[in-house]
Amino acid sequence: MTRTISILGSTGSIGKQALEVIDGLPGKFSIFALAAGNNIELLKQQITKYKPQVVSVGTEELALELEKEVKNVKVLQGQEGLKQIAGDSQNEVLLVAVTGLNGLEPTIYAIENGIDIALANKETLVSAGSIVTGLAKEKNVNIIPVDSEHSAIYQCIGGKNSAINKIILTASGGPFRTSSIKQINNADVETTLAHPKWSMGSKITVDSATLMNKGLEVIEAHWLFSLDYKDIEVIIHPQSIVHGAVEFIDGSVISQMGLPSMHIPIQFAITYPEKFTGIKTGSLDLTQISRLDFEKPDLNRFPCLEMAYEAGKNGGTYPAALNAVNEEAVYAFLKGKIKLTDIAKIVSKALEQHENIPDPSFKDIMEVDKYSRKIVSEYLLSKL
Amino acid sequence: MTRTISILGSTGSIGKQALEVIDGLPGKFSIFALAAGNNIELLKQQITKYKPQVVSVGTEELALELEKEVKNVKVLQGQEGLKQIAGDSQNEVLLVAVTGLNGLEPTIYAIENGIDIALANKETLVSAGSIVTGLAKEKNVNIIPVDSEHSAIYQCIGGKNSAINKIILTASGGPFRTSSIKQINNADVETTLAHPKWSMGSKITVDSATLMNKGLEVIEAHWLFSLDYKDIEVIIHPQSIVHGAVEFIDGSVISQMGLPSMHIPIQFAITYPEKFTGIKTGSLDLTQISRLDFEKPDLNRFPCLEMAYEAGKNGGTYPAALNAVNEEAVYAFLKGKIKLTDIAKIVSKALEQHENIPDPSFKDIMEVDKYSRKIVSEYLLSKL
């Protein structure tokens, strides 16, 4: 079989690794379209190598620049470009690996056109889980998670979403797992970005340090697997070998393990339900790793995790507000404007003030997103 | 649904626990027959409680004794009794939990009659794997393992036997995991029977101490999952939480975990493919267990494991000879006639002398079994 795929976010970390996976499976994929933000140098190389029919870039300016330099490829731009690519019925699977809420509309377009989604964009499910999963059910479309934790759960369940007692998402604990509150309070950007196990973008690495990342994953899991929040557990597992586990009603626990590598979940998602020999990923030798540790997360030192649970349980637009406020706060931290621990404070404050919209529409979510970001800017201004 | 089940070995450890599982699932099972060896006191209680149509006991004498004391139940005896029960088409599933090669013929009878097998009898697959699995395939009969390790693999594979790189069977390492060769050489029966994790019968507990048990499981796994011996790995895992794991071709590893309890694999086997809430088994809390260790088995201190691999690879009647010689040697050890380390020596010697019959018939296997046991008796006599 040859599967037609498009990648939204082809020059990002997940997009590049997805292309490596595709390189390792010659003849298995035909690339319909690639979409990048502003890294048009890398996109040009990808065009030469993968010969997509369509590409899209972040702005009109970049699109005009690119158009002069490439041949035999249609060049689109902006959110409209992502939507056009996503909804094209030539796609058999769409890898959504753009960051932020940019991924939401294209994902909805693809689902409406019956295209399976390999989802590497957290915001889509965190902010608009009810809309996205509801539509996917209606259109009988698979949403296969690319996140290693959700991929783990998906693999453990084996497609059948029944007889589950609870699921367990593991977290490495990040760079401050063993740090005191004082040390976390004084954490600088450099230390925060030095993640012990996973090499990822800056935003998600900060989220890993605060455990907000795990909190967002809890909300994603709620939607992906139709589970109550009380049945989603987070445990700290510093070796990052067990990515997730499912406890079934008979007491049996199935877990998925692997060396920390995004190639496995990416390949799983874009080739599902088939399995192929993986690339670059060595065999997991448990005797060499020798020891796996597990501990409960400390909610005192990592309050973001509990806030995410709360936002999730409150439902409506709370998760969208949580996500937007957190994202802005993380950017402020990365720019040196606030301390790491201010992120939790800002999120907490914003959630307290949030006026919930139960059962929100797409428009509601976009507005809450915009408004929540404004709150953060105002907060930062007030501190100047 | 009500499933009609018979239990061969109802007064043994697995049989009793199976009845506990059935107690926990009221209305789900109807018991057609129970077969015991010589514990007719317990069998009488089971007859009163479960009201089987048929029972069987070890000898004619016991059958006559029992017949006088029970009503409304047909009393059979011996190997003929086991066969009559096993082959009765009222059975929907047969739990084979008798020990030794006594389980083989009844299992074959059940398979020939299209009855699914919940298999807790190692010897059946070790000695006659090709016959049993060949027939099961032909008759489209499920053989669901009850052993926790094979149950783990079965659960990880999820029924589909494809895209497997290798499987991993875990072993607790037994009471001599950290002992020196000298200490093992001087091991007495009491220490040998003090298994750190599992409470089982004496024979299997000695096999766990020598790792022969894991070796026999490797041979079972070869037949159950149609795998090459090179793709079956044994690792030592002292906490006995991970019971088995499967590495797929994409590098992803699925493992099954649980508290050490036979209720889970027994229930899995007799209710397959359905899942019900388990009894008596607490939720697995990895953070409470806190740590899982893994190490390579030491073949110098535990040579039986390698002998089993060799016998398996040699095929034919080698595994039947291995099994018979080991069983007799273990009994000799339990009776204080030989040292623990003599078991490996006797097995090694017997395998060296073994004249292999490739592609053996049922009769060949029974003869090799008998002959191999005689070798051990002769060896023991020669030492007097």
Tab-separated table of N, CA, C and O in Angstrom, chain A residues 283-284, chain B residues 150 153 157 161-170 217-235 244-249 253 309 312-313:
chain	number	residue	atom	x	y	z
A	283	SER	N	16.794	-1.891	20.316
A	283	SER	CA	15.962	-2.782	21.108
A	283	SER	C	16.045	-2.339	22.570
A	283	SER	O	17.093	-1.928	23.047
A	284	LEU	N	14.909	-2.386	23.246
A	284	LEU	CA	14.885	-2.030	24.672
A	284	LEU	C	15.471	-3.187	25.470
A	284	LEU	O	14.937	-4.289	25.442
B	150	HIS	N	2.888	-16.771	30.484
B	150	HIS	CA	2.311	-16.944	29.147
B	150	HIS	C	1.012	-16.178	29.005
B	150	HIS	O	0.687	-15.687	27.925
B	153	ILE	N	2.038	-12.766	28.029
B	153	ILE	CA	2.362	-12.642	26.602
B	153	ILE	C	1.078	-12.644	25.778
B	153	ILE	O	0.896	-11.831	24.864
B	157	ILE	N	-0.053	-9.590	23.286
B	157	ILE	CA	-0.223	-9.780	21.852
B	157	ILE	C	-1.647	-9.429	21.445
B	157	ILE	O	-1.892	-8.973	20.332
B	161	ASN	N	-0.899	-12.637	16.437
B	161	ASN	CA	0.439	-13.191	16.606
B	161	ASN	C	1.386	-12.661	15.540
B	161	ASN	O	2.142	-13.411	14.950
B	162	SER	N	1.371	-11.355	15.275
B	162	SER	CA	2.161	-10.852	14.151
B	162	SER	C	3.018	-9.665	14.558
B	162	SER	O	2.808	-9.051	15.595
B	163	ALA	N	3.986	-9.374	13.728
B	163	ALA	CA	4.859	-8.204	13.909
B	163	ALA	C	5.663	-8.265	15.207
B	163	ALA	O	6.040	-7.247	15.762
B	164	ILE	N	5.936	-9.497	15.679
B	164	ILE	CA	6.690	-9.673	16.921
B	164	ILE	C	8.184	-9.795	16.633
B	164	ILE	O	8.598	-10.551	15.764
B	165	ASN	N	8.978	-9.047	17.370
B	165	ASN	CA	10.430	-9.169	17.311
B	165	ASN	C	10.908	-10.261	18.251
B	165	ASN	O	11.660	-11.142	17.875
B	166	LYS	N	10.459	-10.141	19.493
B	166	LYS	CA	10.819	-11.130	20.499
B	166	LYS	C	9.853	-11.022	21.671
B	166	LYS	O	9.159	-10.021	21.814
B	167	ILE	N	9.827	-12.073	22.481
B	167	ILE	CA	9.075	-11.977	23.723
B	167	ILE	C	10.039	-12.117	24.892
B	167	ILE	O	11.127	-12.688	24.763
B	168	ILE	N	9.626	-11.569	26.016
B	168	ILE	CA	10.440	-11.616	27.230
B	168	ILE	C	9.618	-12.276	28.334
B	168	ILE	O	8.514	-11.835	28.631
B	169	LEU	N	10.156	-13.371	28.878
B	169	LEU	CA	9.536	-14.002	30.038
B	169	LEU	C	10.340	-13.585	31.265
B	169	LEU	O	11.570	-13.668	31.258
B	170	THR	N	9.669	-13.144	32.296
B	170	THR	CA	10.398	-12.762	33.501
B	170	THR	C	10.428	-13.923	34.491
B	170	THR	O	9.536	-14.758	34.533
B	217	GLU	N	9.040	-23.094	30.575
B	217	GLU	CA	8.161	-22.045	30.045
B	217	GLU	C	8.629	-21.540	28.687
B	217	GLU	O	7.816	-21.151	27.848
B	218	VAL	N	9.949	-21.531	28.493
B	218	VAL	CA	10.479	-21.129	27.189
B	218	VAL	C	9.984	-22.104	26.120
B	218	VAL	O	9.537	-21.694	25.035
B	219	ILE	N	10.036	-23.399	26.442
B	219	ILE	CA	9.569	-24.408	25.475
B	219	ILE	C	8.060	-24.253	25.232
B	219	ILE	O	7.594	-24.289	24.083
B	220	GLU	N	7.305	-24.041	26.313
B	220	GLU	CA	5.871	-23.785	26.154
B	220	GLU	C	5.602	-22.590	25.244
B	220	GLU	O	4.725	-22.635	24.380
B	221	ALA	N	6.356	-21.514	25.504
B	221	ALA	CA	6.149	-20.280	24.732
B	221	ALA	C	6.445	-20.511	23.249
B	221	ALA	O	5.745	-19.994	22.369
B	222	HIS	N	7.481	-21.313	22.987
B	222	HIS	CA	7.826	-21.659	21.600
B	222	HIS	C	6.606	-22.226	20.876
B	222	HIS	O	6.296	-21.842	19.745
B	223	TRP	N	5.889	-23.118	21.552
B	223	TRP	CA	4.726	-23.754	20.921
B	223	TRP	C	3.486	-22.874	20.929
B	223	TRP	O	2.768	-22.790	19.928
B	224	LEU	N	3.255	-22.222	22.061
B	224	LEU	CA	2.041	-21.395	22.175
B	224	LEU	C	2.028	-20.248	21.179
B	224	LEU	O	0.980	-19.895	20.635
B	225	PHE	N	3.202	-19.632	20.967
B	225	PHE	CA	3.246	-18.407	20.164
B	225	PHE	C	4.008	-18.587	18.853
B	225	PHE	O	4.308	-17.606	18.180
B	226	SER	N	4.312	-19.849	18.506
B	226	SER	CA	5.011	-20.158	17.248
B	226	SER	C	6.247	-19.289	17.063
B	226	SER	O	6.402	-18.611	16.050
B	227	LEU	N	7.108	-19.274	18.053
B	227	LEU	CA	8.299	-18.426	17.995
B	227	LEU	C	9.578	-19.261	17.998
B	227	LEU	O	9.645	-20.309	18.638
B	228	ASP	N	10.582	-18.752	17.290
B	228	ASP	CA	11.919	-19.346	17.367
B	228	ASP	C	12.484	-19.166	18.780
B	228	ASP	O	12.202	-18.163	19.426
B	229	TYR	N	13.328	-20.095	19.196
B	229	TYR	CA	13.931	-19.971	20.531
B	229	TYR	C	14.778	-18.706	20.662
B	229	TYR	O	14.852	-18.114	21.737
B	230	LYS	N	15.396	-18.271	19.561
B	230	LYS	CA	16.220	-17.052	19.643
B	230	LYS	C	15.370	-15.806	19.920
B	230	LYS	O	15.891	-14.767	20.325
B	231	ASP	N	14.081	-15.906	19.684
B	231	ASP	CA	13.194	-14.760	19.925
B	231	ASP	C	12.459	-14.856	21.265
B	231	ASP	O	11.479	-14.141	21.503
B	232	ILE	N	12.910	-15.769	22.117
B	232	ILE	CA	12.333	-15.894	23.460
B	232	ILE	C	13.442	-15.601	24.465
B	232	ILE	O	14.453	-16.310	24.494
B	233	GLU	N	13.259	-14.544	25.218
B	233	GLU	CA	14.302	-14.104	26.149
B	233	GLU	C	13.807	-14.289	27.575
B	233	GLU	O	12.625	-14.107	27.852
B	234	VAL	N	14.706	-14.635	28.463
B	234	VAL	CA	14.359	-14.728	29.882
B	234	VAL	C	15.139	-13.655	30.637
B	234	VAL	O	16.348	-13.522	30.441
B	235	ILE	N	14.465	-12.864	31.424
B	235	ILE	CA	15.189	-11.932	32.289
B	235	ILE	C	14.709	-12.091	33.733
B	235	ILE	O	13.585	-12.495	33.988
B	244	GLY	N	5.538	-10.504	31.787
B	244	GLY	CA	6.031	-10.811	30.461
B	244	GLY	C	5.910	-9.586	29.587
B	244	GLY	O	5.190	-8.637	29.919
B	245	ALA	N	6.648	-9.587	28.475
B	245	ALA	CA	6.621	-8.436	27.575
B	245	ALA	C	6.849	-8.910	26.145
B	245	ALA	O	7.451	-9.959	25.926
B	246	VAL	N	6.354	-8.135	25.214
B	246	VAL	CA	6.523	-8.441	23.802
B	246	VAL	C	7.138	-7.230	23.117
B	246	VAL	O	6.633	-6.116	23.254
B	247	GLU	N	8.251	-7.434	22.423
B	247	GLU	CA	8.808	-6.356	21.615
B	247	GLU	C	8.341	-6.542	20.187
B	247	GLU	O	8.553	-7.602	19.594
B	248	PHE	N	7.697	-5.517	19.650
B	248	PHE	CA	7.214	-5.583	18.278
B	248	PHE	C	8.276	-5.055	17.320
B	248	PHE	O	9.273	-4.472	17.743
B	249	ILE	N	8.051	-5.269	16.036
B	249	ILE	CA	9.091	-4.929	15.059
B	249	ILE	C	9.391	-3.435	14.994
B	249	ILE	O	10.449	-3.026	14.552
B	253	VAL	N	7.442	-1.894	23.018
B	253	VAL	CA	7.346	-3.047	23.913
B	253	VAL	C	6.053	-2.946	24.715
B	253	VAL	O	5.786	-1.923	25.345
B	309	TYR	N	16.671	-24.640	26.884
B	309	TYR	CA	16.799	-24.021	25.555
B	309	TYR	C	17.344	-25.044	24.555
B	309	TYR	O	16.844	-25.186	23.442
B	312	GLY	N	14.885	-27.695	23.725
B	312	GLY	CA	13.868	-27.105	22.849
B	312	GLY	C	14.369	-26.982	21.420
B	312	GLY	O	13.697	-27.382	20.463
B	313	LYS	N	15.585	-26.468	21.280
B	313	LYS	CA	16.146	-26.281	19.940
B	313	LYS	C	16.370	-27.620	19.245
B	313	LYS	O	16.171	-27.748	18.032
